[in-house]
Amino acid sequence: MGAWFSVSDRSAIEENVFSTEGEDQLSDDSDVESTLYDVAIVGFGPTGNLLANLLARQGHKVCVVEQSTDIYDKPRAIALDNESQRVLQMCGFSEYLQGMTEPFAGVNFVGVDGGIIFSQDTEPKPYLLAWPTSVSFSQPELERHMYNKGIKRFTAPAPSDSEKTGSVKMFLGRRVLKLVEGSDTVKLEVEDVSDDPTFVFHDIISSSKLAAAGTPPKTMTTNCTSRRARTRIEAKFVVGADGGSKQSVVRRHLKIPYKSLNFDERWVVVDAKLKRQPSHPIPQRSHQYCFPERPTTFIIGPNGHLRWEIKVMRGESPEMFLDTTHGIDRICEILRVTWPDVEALELWRASCYRFHALVACRWTSHGGRIFLAGDAAHQTPPFLGQGLNSGLRDASHLAWRLSHVLRFLPKDSAFPATSRLLKSYEEERAPHVTRAVDIARSLGKIVGQTNYFLARIRDYVMRLSAWLFPPKPLKYPTIHSGCMYQGKPLAGDLFPQPWVLDQSGSTKKMDDCLPLQDRAVFVVVGTAPEHVGDWLSEESNAFLNSIDTQRIVVLPLQLNGNGSDIKGVAHPGVVTVAEVGNVLSGWMAKAGCKVALMRPDRCYCFGGANDAESLNSLVAELKLWYS
Ligand SMILES: Cc1cc2nc3c(=O)[nH]c(=O)nc-3n(C[C@H](O)[C@H](O)[C@H](O)COP(=O)(O)OP(=O)(O)OC[C@H]3O[C@@H](n4cnc5c(N)ncnc54)[C@H](O)[C@@H]3O)c2cc1C
C-alpha cells in the first residue's frame, strides 16, 4: 500500500530532558551572521509562520530557523476558528479563507444505542467576528499560502532607504542547537541539516523505518557523524515555536517542564478522500461516535476530505493498525461500522498520535528575551480543534507585544524582564489555553468512555441536559487576566467585527476599513464622532498617537443610508462607517458603553467606556502598560 501510514510519538516529559552539558557555550568555529535581528523564530510550523508574517508587517527584522527544508505536507489541523480567521484577515489572507475553507455544520454525539445524545450547532449569522465560528481547512495548504503570499513579500532584501520595511530571512534546513541569553540579545547556534533526510518530514516516521527498527524511535536523531556547518545568529528576542513534546530545543534550554492535565491516549487518525459517491448518504455534520467498544470521531473536511480519529483500545498497539499486511483491513473494518461503503474512499494516510493535555509551567525565560509559543507551550487533545488555533492566538498576542516593546517602550537597565506588556503574554495566555485544553480533555473523556455502564449513564445525562437546556453553540472562553482594564465593562471580551457601509457605499468587514489594515495597533472604536474626538483629552490623544492608535466611528443603523450620510459626519483622521446590523452596537449597548478600545490582536477588548471621563481613565490605564 505504500507509505500512507505513520507513527508520531508525541511523548510527555521525558526523563533527563534537561541536560545542561555545554549548553551555555557556543562553538568557536561557527560562522557569524552580521545582522542583529529584532526577533529570531525557531520553527516554521503555523505558529512561527504567522508570527513572522505579523512581525514583518510591523516593520521588524525577523529570521526564521527551521530544520525542515519544506512545509510539512501532511494534514493535521482541520478546524480553524473565528479568531484565527480574523488574524489571517489582518495579514491579507481573506481570499484564501473565502476560497479554500468551508464552514462546519455542527457535530452530533452518538450514544451506545446508536441514537443522537447531543447535538452541537455552530453560531448562526450574523457572526460576531464576521467569520464563521469554525471552518474546515487544510493545514499544509494554509501554511503554504501564508508563505507564498505573505513571507515571500519580505524575503527580498529591503530597500536601504526604507528602515520601516520589515524583512524575513529564512534559514531552512537549519536546526537550532543552543541558545545563550545575554542582557541585550540572545545568541543562537544553528547547524546545517539540509542534507539530512530526517528533517524533510519532521514528526513522521515511515512504517518501513518502523519495521526496520523494531520499535518506534523515541527522538529525532541523525546518524551523520561528520561535523556540519554551524552559524551563529543574534537577535533581540527569540521565540521557540519549535513544536511539542521532546521536540522543542527552546523549552529544553529554558528547563521548563510541562504540567499535565491528565490525558494520555493513543488514537489512530485516518484521512481519506471520496473516489466516488458512496452507496449511502454522506453525513452533513461531523459525528462523535461515543461507542464504548470503539470511540471514533468523524470530521468532514474541505473538498471531499474526510477524517476519522479512532481510539486505540486497551490491549491494542499502534502497530496493529499500521502493519502493512493487516492494518488496512483493521481500519476498514472499523470505518464500515459508520461508513459501510469504504470502497468509495481513497485512503490517503493513517497515523498514530499520542494525544496529551500539557501546558508549559513557564512561557518566558527569566531574562525576558525568550518565549515559547504554539505546541512548544501547550499540547491538547484535538477534540476541540484548538491546537493550531491556540498557537495562532499565541503568535498574534505575542507579535504585537514584541512589536510595541521594540517600537514604543523606554528601555532601562532591567528591561525586558520588567516589561509589564511582555510579562502579560504568559499571564494571559497560560490560563486561557489551560481552560481550552481542559475543555478538550473533558470532551475526550466523554467521547472516549469505554465502560458500558458509565457510557449509558453519560447518554442519559446528555439527553436529559439537552432536553432541559437546549445546547447553545460552544463558545471559546474569554480572557480574564492580562492586558486589559480589569473589572471594567467589556474588558477581555471578544471584540465584534461588524459588517459596515463605507464612504463609497460598499459593504465591508470593519477591520478592512482601517487606514492601516495590517498594523497591529490599538483602535478606538466609537459609535459617534465625539467618542473618538472631543471626548479624548489632549493628554490621552498624545499618548494614543505615540503608540500609533487608529480611530474608527461606527455609526448605528438608523444613521446610515447609501453612504452619503456617512460623509456628512466624517472627521479628519478618523474613519467613519455605518454598521449593517447590530453586532457591534448591540454588544456596546448591552454593556452600557459607547466607545471601546480594541487591542492590536483585533480579537480582544481592553475595555469600554460610556463618557469622556471613563474613556480617559481607560487610556490612562493603558498608558501604565507602556511605562
Ligand atoms: C491528528 C491531528 C489533528 C489536529 N487537529 C487540529 C484541529 O482541528 N485544529 C487545530 O487547531 N489543531 C489541530 N491539531 C494540532 C495542530 O496541528 C498543531 O497544534 C500545530 O501544527 C502546531 O503548530 P506549531 O507551529 O506550534 O508546531 P509544529 O507544527 O510542530 O511546528 C514546529 C516546527 O519547528 C521545527 N523545529 C523543531 N525543532 C527545531 C529546531 N531545533 N530547530 C529548527 N526547527 C525546529 C519543526 O521542524 C517544525 O516545523 C491537530 C494535530 C493532529 C496531530
XYZ file of C-alpha atoms and ligand atoms in Angstrom:
680
model
C 0.000 0.000 0.000
C 2.993 2.333 0.000
C 3.800 4.579 2.919
C 0.423 6.120 3.627
C 0.666 5.311 7.298
C 2.930 6.545 10.018
C 3.519 6.807 13.716
C 4.072 10.020 15.561
C 5.117 9.691 19.149
C 4.345 12.893 20.980
C 5.539 11.708 24.363
C 5.203 13.613 27.589
C 8.045 14.982 29.646
C 10.907 12.644 29.031
C 13.436 11.617 31.626
C 16.651 13.568 31.743
C 15.375 16.062 29.225
C 17.135 18.988 30.806
C 20.747 18.023 30.297
C 22.816 21.190 30.681
C 26.087 19.915 29.313
C 27.809 22.584 27.226
C 24.557 24.486 26.772
C 25.853 27.887 27.747
C 28.796 27.855 25.398
C 28.667 28.425 21.695
C 31.249 26.833 19.423
C 34.161 28.996 18.337
C 34.187 27.739 14.758
C 30.682 28.909 13.790
C 30.147 31.437 11.015
C 28.705 34.608 12.470
C 25.683 36.287 10.862
C 26.324 40.014 10.754
C 22.671 41.090 11.087
C 21.186 41.737 14.501
C 17.587 40.579 14.164
C 14.708 42.026 16.133
C 13.198 38.579 16.567
C 14.504 35.105 15.760
C 11.789 32.476 15.453
C 12.698 28.836 15.975
C 10.320 26.620 13.980
C 8.265 27.320 10.874
C 5.054 25.487 11.673
C 1.844 27.541 11.579
C 2.761 29.389 14.801
C 6.190 30.528 13.590
C 4.767 31.282 10.154
C 2.063 33.633 11.477
C 4.451 35.288 13.915
C 6.941 36.022 11.123
C 4.147 37.377 8.917
C 2.835 39.677 11.638
C 6.222 40.973 12.782
C 7.441 41.670 9.253
C 4.242 43.612 8.593
C 5.029 45.805 11.594
C 8.409 46.611 10.023
C 10.686 44.311 12.027
C 13.770 42.376 11.014
C 12.899 38.761 11.557
C 14.695 35.496 10.967
C 13.186 32.029 10.975
C 15.234 28.910 11.679
C 13.533 25.705 10.541
C 15.158 22.302 10.434
C 12.975 21.024 7.590
C 13.571 22.196 4.063
C 9.906 22.453 3.178
C 6.492 22.875 4.719
C 5.243 19.636 6.220
C 2.761 18.365 3.648
C 0.526 16.027 5.650
C -2.899 17.012 7.015
C -3.203 17.636 10.738
C -5.395 20.514 11.912
C -8.720 20.594 10.118
C -10.650 23.274 12.072
C -9.891 26.986 12.012
C -11.780 29.221 14.432
C -13.114 32.760 14.004
C -10.265 34.430 15.907
C -7.683 32.765 13.678
C -9.638 33.827 10.615
C -9.735 37.441 11.790
C -5.985 37.494 12.393
C -5.383 35.938 8.976
C -7.633 38.660 7.526
C -5.284 41.222 9.094
C -2.380 39.596 7.241
C -4.241 39.904 3.933
C -5.279 36.250 3.610
C -9.061 36.794 3.306
C -9.025 35.473 -0.238
C -7.646 32.154 0.971
C -10.276 31.960 3.705
C -13.111 32.662 1.292
C -11.910 30.235 -1.363
C -10.327 27.347 0.495
C -12.363 26.808 3.655
C -15.871 25.551 4.385
C -17.999 26.393 7.436
C -18.579 23.499 9.819
C -22.208 22.422 10.069
C -22.055 21.266 13.695
C -21.494 17.951 15.405
C -23.722 15.098 16.593
C -22.773 12.935 19.560
C -23.988 9.375 19.046
C -24.595 7.158 22.085
C -24.424 3.460 22.916
C -27.802 2.741 21.261
C -26.777 4.450 18.002
C -29.108 7.425 18.612
C -28.101 11.072 18.956
C -27.492 12.025 22.579
C -26.403 15.605 21.981
C -26.215 17.939 19.034
C -23.891 20.906 18.931
C -24.690 23.644 16.430
C -22.363 26.361 15.254
C -23.028 30.080 15.731
C -25.721 31.326 13.324
C -25.321 34.500 11.253
C -24.640 37.348 11.840
C -21.251 36.159 13.063
C -19.719 38.033 15.998
C -16.326 38.376 14.309
C -17.721 38.467 10.737
C -16.250 34.992 10.168
C -17.912 31.620 10.864
C -17.096 30.257 14.328
C -15.296 27.326 12.777
C -14.345 26.353 9.236
C -12.672 23.266 7.862
C -9.376 23.754 6.067
C -6.177 22.018 5.053
C -3.196 22.852 7.283
C -0.448 22.372 4.653
C -2.417 24.468 2.144
C -2.806 27.317 4.643
C 0.857 27.211 5.676
C 1.946 27.275 2.046
C -0.360 30.197 1.288
C 0.989 32.131 4.287
C 4.493 31.540 2.983
C 3.879 32.280 -0.703
C 1.570 35.265 -0.287
C 2.967 36.557 2.996
C 6.536 35.730 3.971
C 7.874 35.837 0.407
C 6.996 39.536 0.207
C 9.525 40.142 2.945
C 12.334 37.795 1.959
C 13.746 40.109 -0.732
C 16.388 42.499 0.659
C 14.700 45.645 1.954
C 15.450 48.872 0.088
C 18.209 50.520 2.102
C 16.360 53.836 2.428
C 13.321 52.234 3.978
C 14.019 51.405 7.598
C 10.333 50.719 8.128
C 10.110 47.805 5.725
C 10.135 44.529 7.559
C 12.208 41.618 6.370
C 12.275 37.883 6.932
C 15.418 35.835 6.487
C 14.625 32.131 6.176
C 17.195 29.646 7.450
C 15.626 26.456 6.103
C 17.345 23.132 6.712
C 18.949 24.636 9.833
C 18.478 23.250 13.287
C 18.938 25.271 16.450
C 21.354 23.525 18.780
C 21.960 26.011 21.557
C 20.827 29.362 22.868
C 22.626 31.798 25.125
C 20.624 34.656 26.600
C 22.590 37.791 27.386
C 21.386 41.063 28.852
C 20.837 42.717 25.450
C 20.487 39.885 22.966
C 20.129 36.138 22.561
C 22.672 34.157 20.558
C 21.654 31.011 18.721
C 23.894 28.331 17.323
C 22.368 26.638 14.313
C 23.550 23.635 12.365
C 23.074 22.988 8.658
C 20.945 19.841 8.399
C 19.730 20.442 4.851
C 21.376 17.229 3.632
C 19.753 15.142 6.350
C 16.636 13.288 5.140
C 15.399 13.020 8.734
C 14.310 16.622 8.584
C 12.300 16.537 5.411
C 9.227 15.496 7.360
C 9.754 16.458 10.931
C 7.466 14.318 13.032
C 6.587 11.365 10.941
C 8.415 8.094 10.920
C 7.516 5.907 7.983
C 6.342 2.372 8.547
C 9.316 0.907 6.748
C 11.664 2.592 9.206
C 9.402 1.403 11.976
C 9.638 -2.194 10.823
C 13.388 -1.972 10.420
C 13.873 -0.507 13.859
C 11.527 -2.923 15.575
C 10.070 -0.211 17.818
C 9.310 3.409 17.030
C 12.334 5.643 17.607
C 11.737 7.972 20.532
C 13.519 11.057 19.278
C 14.703 12.510 16.028
C 18.303 11.558 15.597
C 20.793 11.722 12.814
C 23.452 9.161 12.022
C 25.759 11.663 10.433
C 28.962 11.868 12.462
C 30.941 14.470 10.498
C 30.521 17.955 11.868
C 28.140 20.111 9.894
C 28.490 23.802 9.160
C 27.342 25.972 12.032
C 26.162 29.557 12.094
C 25.719 31.948 14.968
C 22.675 34.191 14.869
C 21.927 37.069 17.206
C 18.538 38.590 17.957
C 16.954 40.900 20.499
C 14.212 38.349 21.173
C 13.764 34.657 20.434
C 10.506 32.753 20.158
C 10.504 28.972 20.437
C 7.713 27.883 18.103
C 9.503 24.602 17.672
C 6.719 22.161 18.354
C 5.628 19.851 21.072
C 6.965 17.341 23.473
C 10.614 16.396 23.148
C 10.987 18.486 20.039
C 11.349 21.968 21.488
C 15.006 22.768 21.988
C 13.982 26.180 23.318
C 11.790 24.726 26.044
C 14.573 22.326 26.969
C 17.093 25.151 27.055
C 14.852 27.062 29.451
C 14.430 23.875 31.522
C 10.683 24.275 31.531
C 8.650 21.150 32.270
C 5.062 20.625 31.167
C 2.195 20.476 33.610
C -0.006 17.520 32.721
C -3.792 17.837 32.735
C -4.128 14.062 32.818
C -4.841 12.912 29.336
C -2.615 10.454 27.565
C -4.228 8.303 24.898
C -3.257 6.879 21.547
C -5.580 7.486 18.627
C -5.192 6.467 15.011
C -6.024 9.298 12.628
C -7.222 8.248 9.170
C -7.535 10.747 6.324
C -9.461 9.783 3.210
C -10.878 11.343 0.077
C -14.001 10.407 -1.821
C -13.319 8.432 -5.017
C -17.000 8.342 -5.899
C -20.396 8.885 -4.310
C -20.905 6.237 -1.617
C -23.926 3.921 -1.754
C -25.294 5.578 1.406
C -25.963 9.230 2.254
C -22.953 11.290 3.336
C -23.469 12.735 6.826
C -23.866 16.503 6.676
C -22.383 17.039 10.118
C -19.359 15.758 11.951
C -20.002 12.924 14.410
C -18.616 11.811 17.730
C -19.397 8.106 17.864
C -19.291 7.567 21.631
C -19.298 3.766 21.345
C -17.607 2.126 24.342
C -16.311 -0.692 22.154
C -14.620 1.800 19.792
C -14.853 5.565 20.341
C -14.448 7.235 16.955
C -14.587 10.800 15.697
C -15.705 11.600 12.151
C -14.989 15.040 10.709
C -15.954 16.487 7.346
C -13.094 18.499 5.885
C -12.972 20.721 2.808
C -13.036 19.441 -0.789
C -14.097 15.871 -0.057
C -11.558 15.368 2.731
C -12.896 13.020 5.416
C -11.191 12.265 8.709
C -11.669 9.530 11.278
C -9.956 9.507 14.662
C -10.064 6.036 16.182
C -9.226 5.326 19.795
C -6.605 2.628 20.308
C -8.158 0.323 22.903
C -6.506 -1.401 25.833
C -4.538 -4.396 24.584
C -4.051 -2.860 21.134
C -0.913 -1.239 19.799
C -0.475 1.341 17.015
C 1.421 -1.260 15.015
C -1.750 -3.368 14.759
C -3.315 -0.571 12.689
C -0.280 0.431 10.739
C 1.026 -3.015 9.942
C 1.467 -3.326 6.164
C -0.488 -6.543 5.743
C -3.403 -6.401 8.207
C -3.506 -2.773 9.340
C -5.644 -1.555 6.471
C -8.185 -4.376 6.943
C -8.492 -3.497 10.591
C -9.058 0.179 9.780
C -11.626 -0.613 7.057
C -13.486 -2.897 9.437
C -13.768 -0.031 11.941
C -14.827 2.523 9.320
C -17.525 0.149 7.996
C -19.472 0.426 11.273
C -20.447 4.003 10.443
C -19.429 4.246 6.775
C -20.417 0.958 5.094
C -19.147 1.791 1.598
C -15.415 2.008 2.347
C -14.684 1.133 -1.285
C -15.836 4.660 -2.164
C -12.890 6.019 -0.184
C -9.365 6.619 -1.265
C -7.354 6.176 1.894
C -4.841 8.961 1.997
C -2.977 8.463 5.193
C -3.189 6.864 8.627
C -1.095 7.950 11.516
C -0.980 7.143 15.189
C -0.806 10.055 17.596
C -0.384 10.166 21.292
C -2.816 12.833 22.472
C -1.728 14.767 25.528
C -3.087 17.599 27.624
C 0.032 19.551 28.575
C 0.794 23.175 29.359
C 4.313 24.520 29.901
C 4.916 25.605 33.504
C 6.564 28.813 32.294
C 6.413 30.543 28.899
C 9.227 33.065 29.248
C 12.905 32.982 30.184
C 13.966 34.669 33.402
C 15.849 37.263 31.364
C 12.638 38.068 29.469
C 14.080 37.689 25.955
C 12.981 34.141 25.105
C 9.372 32.985 24.744
C 7.513 29.788 23.977
C 4.560 29.680 21.596
C 2.341 27.072 19.939
C 2.812 23.379 20.624
C 6.083 24.160 22.397
C 3.978 25.842 25.099
C 0.926 23.564 25.107
C -0.495 20.418 23.617
C -4.110 19.488 23.514
C -6.192 16.502 22.519
C -7.818 17.517 19.209
C -11.463 17.214 20.318
C -11.995 20.975 20.476
C -9.954 21.619 17.320
C -7.802 24.114 19.196
C -4.146 23.015 18.894
C -3.242 25.127 15.912
C -5.754 27.844 16.784
C -4.154 28.268 20.198
C -0.749 28.510 18.508
C -2.043 31.211 16.157
C -3.515 33.017 19.160
C -0.101 32.878 20.886
C 1.534 34.271 17.755
C -0.875 37.171 17.394
C -0.819 38.047 21.103
C 2.973 37.898 21.241
C 3.599 39.681 17.927
C 2.027 42.983 18.934
C 3.601 42.932 22.383
C 7.072 42.381 20.930
C 6.446 44.970 18.261
C 5.226 47.603 20.736
C 8.076 46.895 23.123
C 10.581 47.253 20.279
C 8.991 50.441 18.969
C 7.396 52.320 21.830
C 8.911 51.346 25.162
C 11.688 53.128 27.037
C 14.473 50.635 27.751
C 16.034 50.808 31.204
C 18.694 48.512 32.596
C 16.240 45.915 33.867
C 14.452 45.734 30.511
C 12.894 43.495 29.250
C 12.384 41.286 32.313
C 10.385 44.076 33.960
C 8.241 44.906 30.945
C 4.629 44.623 32.025
C 3.482 44.156 28.446
C 5.772 41.198 27.825
C 5.015 39.639 31.196
C 1.326 39.774 30.404
C 1.834 37.389 27.460
C 2.214 34.425 29.785
C -0.184 35.811 32.422
C -2.860 35.958 29.769
C -2.150 33.011 27.524
C -1.314 30.328 30.096
C -4.638 30.347 31.997
C -6.581 30.903 28.781
C -5.065 27.957 26.973
C -5.258 25.822 30.117
C -9.041 26.283 30.111
C -9.221 25.322 26.439
C -7.029 22.241 26.917
C -9.160 21.265 29.884
C -12.377 21.503 27.848
C -10.774 19.390 25.097
C -9.649 16.865 27.697
C -13.183 16.645 29.138
C -14.628 16.177 25.651
C -12.078 13.430 25.054
C -13.156 11.697 28.256
C -16.845 11.966 27.296
C -16.308 10.629 23.789
C -13.703 8.064 24.801
C -15.639 6.358 27.624
C -15.050 2.609 27.275
C -17.117 1.378 30.226
C -20.620 0.359 29.046
C -22.330 1.153 32.323
C -20.767 4.618 32.593
C -21.398 5.233 28.895
C -25.122 4.569 29.366
C -25.249 6.975 32.306
C -23.430 9.551 30.155
C -26.001 9.097 27.386
C -28.875 9.543 29.810
C -27.375 12.685 31.364
C -26.536 14.237 27.989
C -30.008 13.571 26.578
C -31.648 14.969 29.687
C -29.482 18.073 29.764
C -30.093 18.691 26.051
C -33.832 18.439 26.694
C -33.759 20.703 29.761
C -31.276 23.234 28.383
C -31.186 23.199 24.583
C -27.467 23.371 23.772
C -26.063 26.691 22.622
C -23.163 26.986 20.187
C -19.955 26.245 22.069
C -18.149 29.462 22.956
C -14.422 29.636 23.379
C -13.502 31.046 26.822
C -12.742 34.765 27.013
C -9.662 36.118 28.781
C -9.722 37.079 32.440
C -6.171 38.244 33.014
C -3.525 40.102 31.069
C -3.515 43.352 29.161
C -6.954 44.845 29.819
C -8.614 47.251 32.249
C -9.609 44.596 34.771
C -13.126 44.888 36.117
C -14.255 47.463 33.549
C -17.072 46.780 31.098
C -16.156 44.741 28.016
C -12.572 44.136 29.239
C -11.382 40.756 27.950
C -14.434 40.274 25.697
C -14.090 39.160 22.113
C -14.240 42.388 20.100
C -17.013 42.109 17.483
C -16.304 42.842 13.856
C -19.447 44.215 12.201
C -20.167 44.463 8.513
C -20.193 48.151 7.656
C -21.037 50.523 4.846
C -18.014 52.649 3.952
C -17.809 56.125 2.413
C -18.176 54.736 -1.099
C -21.277 52.771 -0.192
C -19.512 49.373 -0.299
C -20.227 46.792 2.357
C -17.056 45.577 4.065
C -15.804 43.985 7.232
C -14.928 46.708 9.762
C -11.206 45.879 10.018
C -10.828 46.217 6.246
C -11.859 49.878 6.539
C -9.000 50.815 8.867
C -6.462 53.037 7.119
C -3.559 50.821 8.190
C -5.289 47.487 7.848
C -2.309 45.295 8.732
C -0.931 47.389 11.591
C -1.111 45.699 14.976
C -2.057 48.786 16.991
C -4.886 49.757 19.317
C -8.076 51.037 17.721
C -10.544 53.380 19.420
C -13.949 52.274 18.188
C -16.749 54.756 18.883
C -20.414 54.867 17.974
C -20.460 58.657 17.394
C -17.758 61.085 16.190
C -17.324 62.795 19.579
C -16.454 59.456 21.225
C -13.178 59.222 19.353
C -12.684 63.010 19.085
C -13.898 65.539 21.651
C -14.122 63.005 24.463
C -10.379 62.367 24.389
C -8.280 64.798 26.419
C -5.136 66.295 24.960
C -3.050 64.016 27.160
C -4.964 60.915 26.056
C -4.652 61.906 22.415
C -0.918 62.500 22.761
C -0.384 59.073 24.291
C -2.628 57.287 21.786
C -0.784 58.989 18.927
C 2.562 57.958 20.397
C 1.558 54.304 20.019
C 0.084 54.798 16.519
C -3.519 54.225 17.631
C -6.172 54.199 14.908
C -9.704 55.565 15.300
C -12.946 54.499 13.717
C -16.537 55.647 14.164
C -19.153 53.008 13.507
C -22.476 54.788 13.320
C -25.514 52.833 14.370
C -28.012 51.600 11.832
C -30.543 54.437 11.832
C -27.995 56.995 10.613
C -26.863 55.066 7.608
C -28.305 55.116 4.153
C -26.410 54.914 0.937
C -23.063 56.062 2.255
C -23.568 59.783 1.645
C -24.882 60.229 5.213
C -21.547 58.989 6.486
C -19.603 61.640 4.600
C -21.575 64.340 6.405
C -20.198 63.229 9.769
C -16.649 62.427 8.686
C -13.842 63.789 10.891
C -10.263 64.314 9.800
C -8.012 61.414 10.795
C -10.998 59.274 11.701
C -12.641 56.626 9.546
C -16.416 56.845 9.621
C -18.601 53.951 8.573
C -22.138 52.771 9.292
C -22.953 49.424 10.783
C -25.029 46.955 8.816
C -26.864 45.083 11.563
C -26.238 45.488 15.275
C -23.408 43.132 16.173
C -21.216 45.957 17.487
C -23.844 48.453 18.652
C -25.776 45.684 20.426
C -22.611 44.496 22.189
C -21.746 48.022 23.322
C -25.298 48.888 24.351
C -25.663 45.715 26.417
C -22.657 46.789 28.500
C -23.838 50.425 28.624
C -20.813 51.544 26.568
C -20.456 53.943 23.657
C -16.796 53.530 22.884
C -14.256 50.732 23.360
C -10.548 50.102 22.889
C -9.767 47.215 20.558
C -6.418 45.559 21.238
C -3.835 45.163 18.476
C -4.606 41.431 18.152
C -8.006 42.599 16.782
C -9.823 39.975 18.804
C -9.964 41.233 22.382
C -11.207 44.359 24.087
C -9.043 46.364 26.500
C -12.165 47.969 27.994
C -15.242 50.037 27.220
C -16.433 53.479 28.333
C -19.655 55.453 28.301
C -18.444 59.016 28.798
C -15.370 61.191 28.380
C -14.186 60.625 31.924
C -14.298 56.839 31.773
C -12.686 56.882 28.318
C -9.775 58.996 29.536
C -9.301 56.768 32.567
C -9.221 53.785 30.181
C -6.425 55.469 28.234
C -4.601 56.375 31.465
C -4.722 52.705 32.481
C -3.388 51.680 29.077
C -0.517 54.143 29.480
C 0.608 52.277 32.602
C 1.255 49.209 30.447
C 3.810 51.200 28.472
C 5.732 52.751 31.360
C -4.315 14.467 14.113
C -4.249 15.903 14.489
C -5.373 16.689 14.343
C -5.329 18.028 14.680
N -6.444 18.790 14.507
C -6.420 20.091 14.836
C -7.550 20.946 14.588
O -8.566 20.538 14.045
N -7.457 22.262 14.933
C -6.323 22.762 15.489
O -6.317 23.954 15.809
N -5.228 21.992 15.694
C -5.236 20.676 15.385
N -4.115 19.908 15.545
C -2.908 20.493 16.134
C -2.030 21.258 15.161
O -1.714 20.519 14.028
C -0.753 21.661 15.910
O -1.146 22.252 17.131
C 0.075 22.676 15.127
O 0.650 22.104 13.985
C 1.215 23.206 15.999
O 1.890 24.197 15.294
P 3.308 24.743 15.800
O 3.737 25.697 14.755
O 3.186 25.229 17.187
O 4.241 23.457 15.859
P 4.692 22.475 14.678
O 3.672 22.434 13.603
O 5.074 21.201 15.331
O 5.985 23.166 14.082
C 7.207 23.206 14.798
C 8.333 23.374 13.794
O 9.556 23.540 14.499
C 10.576 22.847 13.809
N 11.670 22.580 14.761
C 11.643 21.799 15.859
N 12.820 21.817 16.495
C 13.619 22.640 15.793
C 14.974 23.062 15.948
N 15.731 22.659 16.964
N 15.493 23.902 15.030
C 14.746 24.340 13.981
N 13.463 23.960 13.787
C 12.902 23.131 14.688
C 9.879 21.604 13.303
O 10.556 21.037 12.210
C 8.511 22.151 12.913
O 8.435 22.545 11.571
C -4.129 18.565 15.201
C -2.990 17.776 15.335
C -3.040 16.461 14.988
C -1.812 15.644 15.138
